[in-house]
mmCIF file of C-alpha atoms in Angstrom:
data_model
loop_
_atom_site.group_PDB
_atom_site.id
_atom_site.type_symbol
_atom_site.label_atom_id
_atom_site.label_comp_id
_atom_site.label_asym_id
_atom_site.label_seq_id
_atom_site.Cartn_x
_atom_site.Cartn_y
_atom_site.Cartn_z
ATOM 1 C CA MET A 1 29.287 -41.277 19.409
ATOM 2 C CA GLY A 2 31.339 -38.597 17.387
ATOM 3 C CA GLN A 3 31.585 -37.269 14.065
ATOM 4 C CA HIS A 4 30.765 -39.643 11.485
ATOM 5 C CA LYS A 5 32.422 -38.855 7.487
ATOM 6 C CA TRP A 6 31.243 -40.156 4.890
ATOM 7 C CA PHE A 7 33.797 -42.489 3.145
ATOM 8 C CA GLU A 8 33.864 -43.694 -0.250
ATOM 9 C CA THR A 9 34.827 -47.270 0.134
ATOM 10 C CA VAL A 10 35.129 -50.393 2.221
ATOM 11 C CA ALA A 11 38.955 -49.741 2.270
ATOM 12 C CA VAL A 12 39.117 -45.991 4.080
ATOM 13 C CA ALA A 13 36.028 -47.154 6.419
ATOM 14 C CA GLN A 14 38.904 -49.976 7.728
ATOM 15 C CA GLU A 15 41.849 -47.047 7.472
ATOM 16 C CA ARG A 16 39.808 -44.978 9.848
ATOM 17 C CA ALA A 17 39.390 -48.214 11.826
ATOM 18 C CA LYS A 18 42.894 -48.665 12.600
ATOM 19 C CA LYS A 19 43.433 -45.635 13.316
ATOM 20 C CA ARG A 20 40.767 -45.265 15.179
ATOM 21 C CA LEU A 21 41.383 -49.089 17.658
ATOM 22 C CA PRO A 22 44.084 -49.350 19.774
ATOM 23 C CA LYS A 23 46.371 -51.655 18.418
ATOM 24 C CA SER A 24 45.089 -55.083 19.880
ATOM 25 C CA VAL A 25 41.209 -54.974 19.280
ATOM 26 C CA TYR A 26 42.423 -53.853 15.393
ATOM 27 C CA LYS A 27 44.834 -57.159 15.129
ATOM 28 C CA ALA A 28 41.518 -59.120 16.225
ATOM 29 C CA LEU A 29 39.601 -58.180 13.346
ATOM 30 C CA LEU A 30 42.033 -58.153 10.896
ATOM 31 C CA ALA A 31 43.196 -61.503 9.444
ATOM 32 C CA GLY A 32 42.736 -65.330 9.538
ATOM 33 C CA SER A 33 44.635 -68.064 11.010
ATOM 34 C CA GLU A 34 48.108 -69.241 10.619
ATOM 35 C CA LYS A 35 49.710 -68.061 7.452
ATOM 36 C CA GLY A 36 46.826 -66.149 6.548
ATOM 37 C CA VAL A 37 46.535 -67.867 2.848
ATOM 38 C CA THR A 38 42.846 -68.264 3.268
ATOM 39 C CA TYR A 39 42.139 -64.966 4.135
ATOM 40 C CA ALA A 40 44.186 -63.708 1.034
ATOM 41 C CA ASP A 41 42.591 -65.912 -0.971
ATOM 42 C CA ASN A 42 38.901 -64.958 -0.143
ATOM 43 C CA LEU A 43 39.766 -61.067 -1.315
ATOM 44 C CA ALA A 44 42.426 -62.167 -4.366
ATOM 45 C CA ALA A 45 39.939 -64.784 -6.206
ATOM 46 C CA PHE A 46 37.031 -61.946 -6.116
ATOM 47 C CA SER A 47 40.101 -59.939 -8.793
ATOM 48 C CA GLU A 48 40.515 -63.303 -10.741
ATOM 49 C CA LEU A 49 37.290 -62.541 -11.783
ATOM 50 C CA GLY A 50 35.794 -60.771 -14.407
ATOM 51 C CA PHE A 51 33.107 -58.574 -16.248
ATOM 52 C CA ALA A 52 31.746 -58.272 -19.757
ATOM 53 C CA PRO A 53 30.256 -54.891 -19.286
ATOM 54 C CA HIS A 54 27.832 -52.883 -22.349
ATOM 55 C CA VAL A 55 28.758 -50.109 -23.871
ATOM 56 C CA VAL A 56 24.706 -49.093 -24.924
ATOM 57 C CA GLY A 57 21.324 -49.966 -23.581
ATOM 58 C CA ALA A 58 22.144 -49.509 -19.833
ATOM 59 C CA PRO A 59 19.141 -49.663 -17.919
ATOM 60 C CA ALA A 60 17.670 -46.825 -16.714
ATOM 61 C CA GLU A 61 16.597 -47.827 -12.648
ATOM 62 C CA ARG A 62 17.846 -51.428 -11.122
ATOM 63 C CA GLN A 63 16.333 -53.365 -9.125
ATOM 64 C CA LEU A 64 17.986 -54.853 -5.925
ATOM 65 C CA ALA A 65 15.120 -55.972 -3.741
ATOM 66 C CA THR A 66 14.920 -59.863 -3.457
ATOM 67 C CA GLN A 67 13.894 -62.151 -0.681
ATOM 68 C CA ILE A 68 16.432 -64.932 1.207
ATOM 69 C CA PHE A 69 16.194 -67.199 3.740
ATOM 70 C CA GLY A 70 12.095 -66.624 3.994
ATOM 71 C CA GLN A 71 13.043 -62.782 4.276
ATOM 72 C CA SER A 72 11.739 -59.274 2.216
ATOM 73 C CA VAL A 73 14.873 -57.620 1.734
ATOM 74 C CA SER A 74 16.485 -54.223 -0.479
ATOM 75 C CA MET A 75 19.910 -55.721 -1.559
ATOM 76 C CA PRO A 76 21.010 -59.587 -1.592
ATOM 77 C CA VAL A 77 23.359 -58.417 1.463
ATOM 78 C CA MET A 78 22.747 -59.421 4.940
ATOM 79 C CA ILE A 79 25.008 -58.773 8.525
ATOM 80 C CA SER A 80 26.875 -62.247 9.076
ATOM 81 C CA PRO A 81 27.180 -62.499 12.816
ATOM 82 C CA THR A 82 30.282 -61.420 14.502
ATOM 83 C CA GLY A 83 31.383 -62.275 18.282
ATOM 84 C CA VAL A 84 31.979 -59.563 20.750
ATOM 85 C CA GLN A 85 31.462 -56.243 19.067
ATOM 86 C CA ALA A 86 33.010 -54.454 21.618
ATOM 87 C CA VAL A 87 35.198 -51.807 19.181
ATOM 88 C CA HIS A 88 31.941 -49.742 19.989
ATOM 89 C CA PRO A 89 29.721 -49.332 23.308
ATOM 90 C CA ASP A 90 26.526 -49.812 20.471
ATOM 91 C CA GLY A 91 27.803 -53.285 19.642
ATOM 92 C CA GLU A 92 25.558 -55.181 17.723
ATOM 93 C CA VAL A 93 22.551 -52.782 18.779
ATOM 94 C CA ALA A 94 24.197 -50.213 16.633
ATOM 95 C CA VAL A 95 24.490 -52.957 13.797
ATOM 96 C CA ALA A 96 21.327 -54.263 13.905
ATOM 97 C CA ARG A 97 19.569 -50.213 13.825
ATOM 98 C CA ALA A 98 21.597 -49.752 10.711
ATOM 99 C CA ALA A 99 20.683 -52.768 9.178
ATOM 100 C CA ALA A 100 17.073 -52.087 9.693
ATOM 101 C CA ALA A 101 17.438 -48.215 8.166
ATOM 102 C CA ARG A 102 18.767 -50.405 4.987
ATOM 103 C CA GLY A 103 16.755 -52.887 4.456
ATOM 104 C CA VAL A 104 18.494 -55.722 5.632
ATOM 105 C CA ALA A 105 18.824 -59.078 7.549
ATOM 106 C CA MET A 106 20.624 -58.696 10.581
ATOM 107 C CA GLY A 107 22.823 -61.993 11.951
ATOM 108 C CA LEU A 108 22.950 -61.764 15.483
ATOM 109 C CA SER A 109 26.406 -64.306 17.014
ATOM 110 C CA SER A 110 25.889 -66.546 20.190
ATOM 111 C CA PHE A 111 28.622 -65.069 21.444
ATOM 112 C CA ALA A 112 27.794 -61.110 20.552
ATOM 113 C CA SER A 113 27.921 -58.498 23.947
ATOM 114 C CA LYS A 114 24.104 -57.501 23.578
ATOM 115 C CA PRO A 115 21.499 -59.744 24.332
ATOM 116 C CA ILE A 116 19.208 -60.936 21.661
ATOM 117 C CA GLU A 117 16.119 -58.968 22.886
ATOM 118 C CA GLU A 118 17.558 -55.673 22.379
ATOM 119 C CA VAL A 119 18.832 -56.761 18.878
ATOM 120 C CA VAL A 120 15.922 -57.915 17.508
ATOM 121 C CA ALA A 121 13.756 -54.877 19.211
ATOM 122 C CA ALA A 122 16.513 -52.908 17.043
ATOM 123 C CA ASN A 123 16.033 -54.721 13.659
ATOM 124 C CA PRO A 124 13.079 -57.150 13.389
ATOM 125 C CA GLN A 125 14.798 -59.283 10.687
ATOM 126 C CA THR A 126 17.742 -61.368 13.048
ATOM 127 C CA PHE A 127 18.851 -64.111 12.692
ATOM 128 C CA PHE A 128 20.175 -65.905 16.107
ATOM 129 C CA GLN A 129 23.591 -67.697 15.569
ATOM 130 C CA MET A 130 24.294 -70.936 17.381
ATOM 131 C CA TYR A 131 27.388 -73.072 17.932
ATOM 132 C CA TRP A 132 27.192 -77.028 19.159
ATOM 133 C CA MET A 133 28.037 -76.365 22.611
ATOM 134 C CA GLY A 134 27.038 -77.966 25.750
ATOM 135 C CA ASP A 135 24.479 -80.101 26.584
ATOM 136 C CA ARG A 136 20.720 -80.270 24.243
ATOM 137 C CA ASP A 137 18.747 -79.631 26.878
ATOM 138 C CA SER A 138 21.243 -75.937 27.275
ATOM 139 C CA MET A 139 20.800 -75.278 23.631
ATOM 140 C CA VAL A 140 17.010 -75.885 23.696
ATOM 141 C CA ARG A 141 16.612 -73.353 26.149
ATOM 142 C CA ARG A 142 18.688 -70.786 23.297
ATOM 143 C CA MET A 143 16.778 -71.641 21.093
ATOM 144 C CA ASP A 144 13.695 -71.124 23.214
ATOM 145 C CA ARG A 145 14.755 -67.557 24.095
ATOM 146 C CA ALA A 146 16.245 -67.172 20.374
ATOM 147 C CA ARG A 147 12.475 -67.968 19.514
ATOM 148 C CA ALA A 148 10.620 -65.888 21.938
ATOM 149 C CA ALA A 149 12.431 -62.603 21.736
ATOM 150 C CA GLY A 150 11.325 -62.630 17.812
ATOM 151 C CA ALA A 151 14.758 -64.387 15.936
ATOM 152 C CA VAL A 152 13.553 -65.068 12.307
ATOM 153 C CA GLY A 153 15.630 -68.015 11.505
ATOM 154 C CA LEU A 154 18.292 -69.833 12.955
ATOM 155 C CA ILE A 155 22.222 -70.091 11.599
ATOM 156 C CA ALA A 156 24.548 -73.050 12.664
ATOM 157 C CA THR A 157 27.640 -72.331 12.584
ATOM 158 C CA THR A 158 29.987 -75.156 11.522
ATOM 159 C CA ASP A 159 33.565 -73.624 9.454
ATOM 160 C CA TRP A 160 35.729 -72.594 12.648
ATOM 161 C CA SER A 161 37.082 -76.086 14.155
ATOM 162 C CA PHE A 162 39.887 -74.816 17.049
ATOM 163 C CA SER A 163 42.635 -73.696 14.170
ATOM 164 C CA ASN A 164 46.254 -72.496 15.911
ATOM 165 C CA GLY A 165 47.496 -68.826 15.820
ATOM 166 C CA ARG A 166 48.625 -66.768 13.646
ATOM 167 C CA ASP A 167 51.897 -66.375 11.723
ATOM 168 C CA TRP A 168 52.019 -62.612 12.962
ATOM 169 C CA GLY A 169 50.447 -63.129 16.532
ATOM 170 C CA SER A 170 47.460 -63.565 18.091
ATOM 171 C CA PRO A 171 46.091 -60.992 20.391
ATOM 172 C CA ILE A 172 46.098 -61.422 23.833
ATOM 173 C CA ILE A 173 42.151 -61.479 24.463
ATOM 174 C CA PRO A 174 41.295 -60.588 27.526
ATOM 175 C CA GLN A 175 39.139 -62.737 30.042
ATOM 176 C CA ALA A 176 37.054 -59.995 31.875
ATOM 177 C CA MET A 177 37.903 -56.162 31.712
ATOM 178 C CA ASP A 178 38.433 -55.981 35.658
ATOM 179 C CA LEU A 179 40.702 -53.203 36.981
ATOM 180 C CA LYS A 180 43.642 -55.242 36.567
ATOM 181 C CA THR A 181 43.535 -55.319 33.070
ATOM 182 C CA MET A 182 41.421 -52.002 32.641
ATOM 183 C CA VAL A 183 44.988 -50.705 34.139
ATOM 184 C CA THR A 184 47.331 -53.315 31.878
ATOM 185 C CA ARG A 185 45.427 -51.920 28.772
ATOM 186 C CA ALA A 186 45.456 -48.319 29.484
ATOM 187 C CA PRO A 187 48.494 -47.286 28.064
ATOM 188 C CA GLU A 188 47.114 -48.685 24.449
ATOM 189 C CA ALA A 189 43.879 -47.333 25.330
ATOM 190 C CA LEU A 190 45.014 -43.973 25.835
ATOM 191 C CA LEU A 191 47.225 -43.843 22.451
ATOM 192 C CA ARG A 192 43.161 -44.200 20.613
ATOM 193 C CA PRO A 193 42.010 -41.122 23.107
ATOM 194 C CA ASN A 194 38.184 -41.065 20.257
ATOM 195 C CA TRP A 195 38.012 -44.541 20.619
ATOM 196 C CA PHE A 196 38.676 -44.268 24.472
ATOM 197 C CA ALA A 197 36.304 -41.347 24.933
ATOM 198 C CA GLN A 198 33.799 -43.166 23.605
ATOM 199 C CA PHE A 199 33.837 -45.854 26.579
ATOM 200 C CA ALA A 200 34.378 -43.001 28.914
ATOM 201 C CA ARG A 201 31.279 -41.316 28.467
ATOM 202 C CA THR A 202 29.310 -45.016 28.860
ATOM 203 C CA GLY A 203 31.203 -45.102 32.601
ATOM 204 C CA ARG A 204 32.067 -48.213 31.613
ATOM 205 C CA PRO A 205 34.571 -50.751 29.503
ATOM 206 C CA PRO A 206 34.276 -52.389 26.666
ATOM 207 C CA GLU A 207 31.889 -55.975 27.205
ATOM 208 C CA LEU A 208 33.346 -58.924 26.884
ATOM 209 C CA SER A 209 31.403 -61.331 28.349
ATOM 210 C CA ALA A 210 28.504 -63.853 26.594
ATOM 211 C CA PRO A 211 24.767 -62.790 27.388
ATOM 212 C CA ASN A 212 22.924 -65.034 25.106
ATOM 213 C CA LEU A 213 24.324 -67.892 26.886
ATOM 214 C CA THR A 214 23.620 -66.738 29.830
ATOM 215 C CA GLU A 215 21.032 -70.024 31.816
ATOM 216 C CA ALA A 216 18.633 -68.865 34.382
ATOM 217 C CA GLY A 217 19.440 -67.462 37.332
ATOM 218 C CA LYS A 218 23.396 -66.972 36.489
ATOM 219 C CA PRO A 219 25.389 -64.734 35.292
ATOM 220 C CA ALA A 220 26.174 -63.918 31.620
ATOM 221 C CA PRO A 221 29.503 -65.704 31.031
ATOM 222 C CA GLY A 222 32.715 -63.943 30.184
ATOM 223 C CA PHE A 223 33.982 -64.905 26.529
ATOM 224 C CA PHE A 224 37.107 -67.142 27.071
ATOM 225 C CA GLU A 225 34.132 -69.361 29.844
ATOM 226 C CA ALA A 226 31.761 -69.670 27.538
ATOM 227 C CA TYR A 227 34.555 -70.694 24.324
ATOM 228 C CA TYR A 228 36.177 -72.970 26.785
ATOM 229 C CA GLU A 229 32.259 -74.942 26.753
ATOM 230 C CA TRP A 230 32.176 -74.867 22.717
ATOM 231 C CA MET A 231 35.740 -76.555 22.381
ATOM 232 C CA GLN A 232 34.485 -79.393 25.568
ATOM 233 C CA THR A 233 31.338 -80.215 23.087
ATOM 234 C CA PRO A 234 32.358 -82.926 20.547
ATOM 235 C CA PRO A 235 31.391 -81.586 17.276
ATOM 236 C CA PRO A 236 28.289 -82.493 15.773
ATOM 237 C CA THR A 237 27.453 -85.039 13.399
ATOM 238 C CA TRP A 238 25.145 -85.154 10.639
ATOM 239 C CA ASP A 239 22.198 -86.799 12.797
ATOM 240 C CA ASP A 240 23.025 -83.711 15.433
ATOM 241 C CA ILE A 241 22.163 -80.952 12.675
ATOM 242 C CA ALA A 242 19.199 -82.519 11.616
ATOM 243 C CA TRP A 243 17.819 -82.292 15.459
ATOM 244 C CA MET A 244 18.733 -79.261 15.608
ATOM 245 C CA VAL A 245 16.752 -78.365 12.952
ATOM 246 C CA GLN A 246 13.609 -80.493 14.099
ATOM 247 C CA GLN A 247 14.258 -78.216 17.654
ATOM 248 C CA TRP A 248 14.281 -75.074 15.678
ATOM 249 C CA GLY A 249 11.181 -75.998 13.500
ATOM 250 C CA GLY A 250 11.754 -72.763 11.417
ATOM 251 C CA THR A 251 13.972 -71.454 9.100
ATOM 252 C CA PHE A 252 17.454 -72.552 9.617
ATOM 253 C CA VAL A 253 20.704 -71.629 7.825
ATOM 254 C CA LEU A 254 24.015 -73.932 8.151
ATOM 255 C CA LYS A 255 27.173 -71.758 7.866
ATOM 256 C CA GLY A 256 30.247 -73.025 6.509
ATOM 257 C CA VAL A 257 29.420 -75.282 3.494
ATOM 258 C CA GLY A 258 32.434 -75.290 1.466
ATOM 259 C CA ARG A 259 31.922 -79.488 -0.182
ATOM 260 C CA VAL A 260 29.648 -80.365 -2.579
ATOM 261 C CA ASP A 261 29.164 -83.565 -0.765
ATOM 262 C CA ASP A 262 28.591 -81.675 2.852
ATOM 263 C CA ALA A 263 25.747 -79.519 1.132
ATOM 264 C CA LEU A 264 23.570 -82.057 -0.181
ATOM 265 C CA ARG A 265 23.727 -83.687 3.329
ATOM 266 C CA ALA A 266 22.795 -80.508 4.272
ATOM 267 C CA VAL A 267 19.579 -80.666 2.130
ATOM 268 C CA ASP A 268 19.317 -84.520 3.567
ATOM 269 C CA ALA A 269 19.000 -82.929 7.233
ATOM 270 C CA GLY A 270 15.998 -80.408 6.185
ATOM 271 C CA VAL A 271 18.462 -77.165 6.266
ATOM 272 C CA THR A 272 16.383 -73.841 4.472
ATOM 273 C CA GLY A 273 19.863 -72.655 3.940
ATOM 274 C CA ILE A 274 23.083 -72.890 4.178
ATOM 275 C CA SER A 275 26.058 -70.195 3.576
ATOM 276 C CA VAL A 276 29.518 -70.598 2.021
ATOM 277 C CA SER A 277 32.085 -70.132 4.168
ATOM 278 C CA ASN A 278 35.119 -70.410 5.724
ATOM 279 C CA HIS A 279 35.028 -68.040 8.345
ATOM 280 C CA GLY A 280 36.582 -65.441 7.052
ATOM 281 C CA GLY A 281 39.735 -66.903 7.240
ATOM 282 C CA ASN A 282 39.525 -67.885 10.742
ATOM 283 C CA ASN A 283 38.329 -71.733 10.023
ATOM 284 C CA LEU A 284 41.904 -74.526 8.987
ATOM 285 C CA ASP A 285 43.771 -73.085 7.049
ATOM 286 C CA SER A 286 44.540 -73.037 2.792
ATOM 287 C CA THR A 287 41.189 -73.714 2.597
ATOM 288 C CA PRO A 288 40.125 -72.260 -0.641
ATOM 289 C CA ALA A 289 38.056 -69.278 -0.759
ATOM 290 C CA PRO A 290 34.183 -69.499 -0.975
ATOM 291 C CA ILE A 291 33.784 -67.970 -3.822
ATOM 292 C CA ARG A 292 35.530 -70.559 -6.005
ATOM 293 C CA SER A 293 33.541 -73.573 -4.515
ATOM 294 C CA LEU A 294 30.306 -71.318 -4.698
ATOM 295 C CA GLU A 295 29.211 -72.406 -8.902
ATOM 296 C CA ALA A 296 29.304 -76.158 -7.774
ATOM 297 C CA ILE A 297 28.039 -76.109 -4.823
ATOM 298 C CA ALA A 298 24.777 -73.668 -6.201
ATOM 299 C CA ALA A 299 24.523 -75.966 -9.376
ATOM 300 C CA THR A 300 24.160 -78.527 -7.377
ATOM 301 C CA VAL A 301 21.121 -77.773 -4.055
ATOM 302 C CA GLY A 302 20.162 -74.217 -5.490
ATOM 303 C CA ASP A 303 17.346 -75.451 -6.836
ATOM 304 C CA GLN A 304 16.532 -77.243 -3.516
ATOM 305 C CA ILE A 305 17.521 -74.133 -0.902
ATOM 306 C CA ASP A 306 18.688 -70.697 -0.853
ATOM 307 C CA VAL A 307 22.811 -70.531 -1.423
ATOM 308 C CA ALA A 308 24.319 -67.403 0.885
ATOM 309 C CA LEU A 309 28.354 -66.670 0.078
ATOM 310 C CA ASP A 310 30.120 -65.523 2.966
ATOM 311 C CA GLY A 311 33.700 -64.377 2.760
ATOM 312 C CA GLY A 312 36.050 -61.395 1.234
ATOM 313 C CA VAL A 313 32.867 -59.617 0.372
ATOM 314 C CA ARG A 314 34.114 -55.847 0.376
ATOM 315 C CA ARG A 315 31.753 -53.896 -2.334
ATOM 316 C CA GLY A 316 28.981 -53.981 -4.474
ATOM 317 C CA SER A 317 30.887 -55.662 -7.503
ATOM 318 C CA ASP A 318 31.868 -58.512 -5.047
ATOM 319 C CA VAL A 319 28.181 -58.852 -4.554
ATOM 320 C CA VAL A 320 26.924 -58.663 -8.513
ATOM 321 C CA LYS A 321 29.765 -61.923 -8.736
ATOM 322 C CA ALA A 322 28.983 -64.121 -6.256
ATOM 323 C CA LEU A 323 25.014 -63.758 -7.847
ATOM 324 C CA ALA A 324 26.302 -64.265 -11.392
ATOM 325 C CA LEU A 325 27.713 -67.556 -10.051
ATOM 326 C CA GLY A 326 24.673 -68.856 -7.968
ATOM 327 C CA ALA A 327 24.529 -67.096 -4.461
ATOM 328 C CA LYS A 328 21.563 -66.068 -3.712
ATOM 329 C CA THR A 329 23.033 -63.273 -1.403
ATOM 330 C CA THR A 330 25.864 -62.447 0.395
ATOM 331 C CA LEU A 331 26.939 -62.219 3.609
ATOM 332 C CA ILE A 332 29.244 -59.823 5.328
ATOM 333 C CA GLY A 333 31.626 -59.404 8.398
ATOM 334 C CA ARG A 334 34.535 -57.462 8.482
ATOM 335 C CA ALA A 335 32.970 -54.487 6.137
ATOM 336 C CA TYR A 336 30.290 -53.830 8.487
ATOM 337 C CA LEU A 337 32.641 -54.121 11.558
ATOM 338 C CA TRP A 338 35.119 -51.766 10.096
ATOM 339 C CA GLY A 339 32.236 -49.386 9.272
ATOM 340 C CA LEU A 340 31.633 -49.574 13.143
ATOM 341 C CA SER A 341 34.502 -48.711 14.522
ATOM 342 C CA ALA A 342 34.952 -46.012 12.371
ATOM 343 C CA GLY A 343 31.545 -44.605 12.961
ATOM 344 C CA GLY A 344 29.024 -46.390 15.190
ATOM 345 C CA GLN A 345 25.959 -47.129 13.623
ATOM 346 C CA ALA A 346 26.169 -44.301 10.873
ATOM 347 C CA GLY A 347 29.932 -46.154 9.605
ATOM 348 C CA VAL A 348 27.670 -49.406 8.992
ATOM 349 C CA GLU A 349 25.132 -47.154 6.735
ATOM 350 C CA ASN A 350 28.148 -45.927 5.226
ATOM 351 C CA VAL A 351 29.488 -49.154 4.590
ATOM 352 C CA LEU A 352 25.937 -50.379 3.287
ATOM 353 C CA ASP A 353 25.191 -47.525 1.208
ATOM 354 C CA VAL A 354 28.804 -47.913 -0.641
ATOM 355 C CA ILE A 355 27.533 -51.946 -1.256
ATOM 356 C CA ARG A 356 24.770 -50.718 -2.392
ATOM 357 C CA GLY A 357 25.960 -48.842 -4.908
ATOM 358 C CA GLY A 358 28.676 -50.654 -6.161
ATOM 359 C CA ILE A 359 25.741 -53.135 -6.849
ATOM 360 C CA GLU A 360 23.526 -50.859 -8.652
ATOM 361 C CA SER A 361 26.558 -49.202 -10.884
ATOM 362 C CA THR A 362 27.895 -53.019 -11.632
ATOM 363 C CA MET A 363 24.039 -54.282 -12.719
ATOM 364 C CA MET A 364 24.149 -50.609 -14.802
ATOM 365 C CA ALA A 365 27.654 -51.565 -16.616
ATOM 366 C CA ILE A 366 26.504 -55.232 -17.107
ATOM 367 C CA GLY A 367 22.921 -54.228 -18.381
ATOM 368 C CA ARG A 368 21.087 -56.108 -15.785
ATOM 369 C CA SER A 369 18.082 -54.297 -14.534
ATOM 370 C CA ASP A 370 17.020 -56.589 -11.614
ATOM 371 C CA VAL A 371 19.187 -58.265 -9.748
ATOM 372 C CA HIS A 372 17.847 -62.048 -10.389
ATOM 373 C CA ASP A 373 18.629 -61.728 -13.612
ATOM 374 C CA ILE A 374 21.980 -61.503 -13.146
ATOM 375 C CA SER A 375 23.516 -64.460 -14.502
ATOM 376 C CA ARG A 376 26.811 -66.749 -15.238
ATOM 377 C CA ASP A 377 26.844 -65.053 -18.587
ATOM 378 C CA ASP A 378 27.917 -61.976 -16.672
ATOM 379 C CA VAL A 379 30.983 -62.939 -15.590
ATOM 380 C CA LEU A 380 34.529 -63.768 -16.875
ATOM 381 C CA VAL A 381 35.802 -66.797 -14.948
ATOM 382 C CA PRO A 382 39.446 -67.971 -15.972
ATOM 383 C CA GLU A 383 40.830 -71.193 -16.122
ATOM 384 C CA GLY A 384 41.360 -73.048 -12.791
ATOM 385 C CA PHE A 385 39.444 -70.493 -10.389
ATOM 386 C CA ALA A 386 36.701 -73.245 -8.942
ATOM 387 C CA ARG A 387 37.841 -75.246 -5.836
ATOM 388 C CA PRO A 388 35.177 -77.755 -6.294
ATOM 389 C CA LEU A 389 34.669 -80.589 -3.826
ATOM 390 C CA THR A 390 36.195 -83.220 -6.420
ATOM 391 C CA ALA A 391 36.566 -83.205 -10.746
ATOM 392 C CA ASP A 392 34.788 -86.675 -10.596
ATOM 393 C CA GLU A 393 31.731 -86.068 -8.325
ATOM 394 C CA VAL A 394 30.940 -82.944 -9.765
ATOM 395 C CA SER A 395 31.519 -83.936 -13.381
ATOM 396 C CA ALA A 396 29.282 -86.934 -12.551
ATOM 397 C CA GLY A 397 26.414 -84.519 -12.114
ATOM 398 C CA PRO A 398 24.096 -83.407 -8.762
ATOM 399 C CA ALA A 399 22.579 -86.889 -9.353
ATOM 400 C CA VAL A 400 25.921 -89.155 -9.372
ATOM 401 C CA ALA A 401 27.676 -86.991 -6.567
ATOM 402 C CA HIS A 402 24.403 -87.413 -3.851
ATOM 403 C CA ARG A 403 24.255 -91.361 -4.435
ATOM 404 C CA SER A 404 27.745 -91.399 -3.564
ATOM 405 C CA THR A 405 27.647 -89.720 -0.488
ATOM 406 C CA ALA A 406 24.819 -91.265 0.310
ATOM 407 C CA GLY A 407 24.216 -93.319 3.517
#
């Protein structure tokens, strides 16, 4: 695995990942769709929020433990599901082990490079993520497999809509790591000898199949084979989401909500929780950062379901800002992928430690001893920061907004 050297910030982990990964692999992780407006706003929006710290009376101890989506966790941070973690040979298993070591729940993508059985064995607090893809029978089989493996919840992702490529160029991702591909990519890989050596020691190339989408008696589909199936499946309706909730019969999180009316419909569909998200800026470009939509959504449905925030979280102070605006927890994606790239399991643990340290130091500065005590009073929100559904519906209140979208 190589020797991991401690880094003090997620930004340093990203720099190390950039130096370690082949250029095309790094670019695949880097940024969002089209011009990258949404990706940039996901990060910039947190910088617009401020704190009003106290200077005397800081609590001597801080309590970060909480419950989210029915799971007791050590801090309000969760691993967001991301596909094909071929930046490291151990991929999602390394991430799951790191999360378990730090008392954090794991989200596993349907497009993951490791099977759910191995990931749950590494972290019993694993949520399985699904897209609406294929026919209902195949989706039920995937749910049955996740349930049998011990997944504690299901995450349905709906915030990805086949957006166009990136203005600066999308990297070409191969269909499979066959001999031709390996020969073609060898020059790029050899420029990153440490990364290349990691995989060389395993005796196998980076895994680009999707083992969690395997049907009985068939080999695991390639990433693009699975991607094509998803693209050919008509998008789900709210009745389809309600059907998924019923079929799963347990903790169910809808990922990708960005509007108050959609949050209300999610409640009607019977979900356990939602993640306010825009797929890390990889969905429709020019949608606002989730932190801008969070407060209105949490104020409307936060007393009925758990509300999480996913998008742009890079430090512990970002987590505190999200909690102050109504989130129960935050999900991290690129942050832990930088850690995985830079140092495998130890690198992911490092990222989680950095974020935990940031939460604690921020809580000390604002005079909060428990994450449940963090409130709107702890943050400074500039005028015009929020991007709620519509001014009329939000100002009318949750009841009126609900009536306006019912039926």
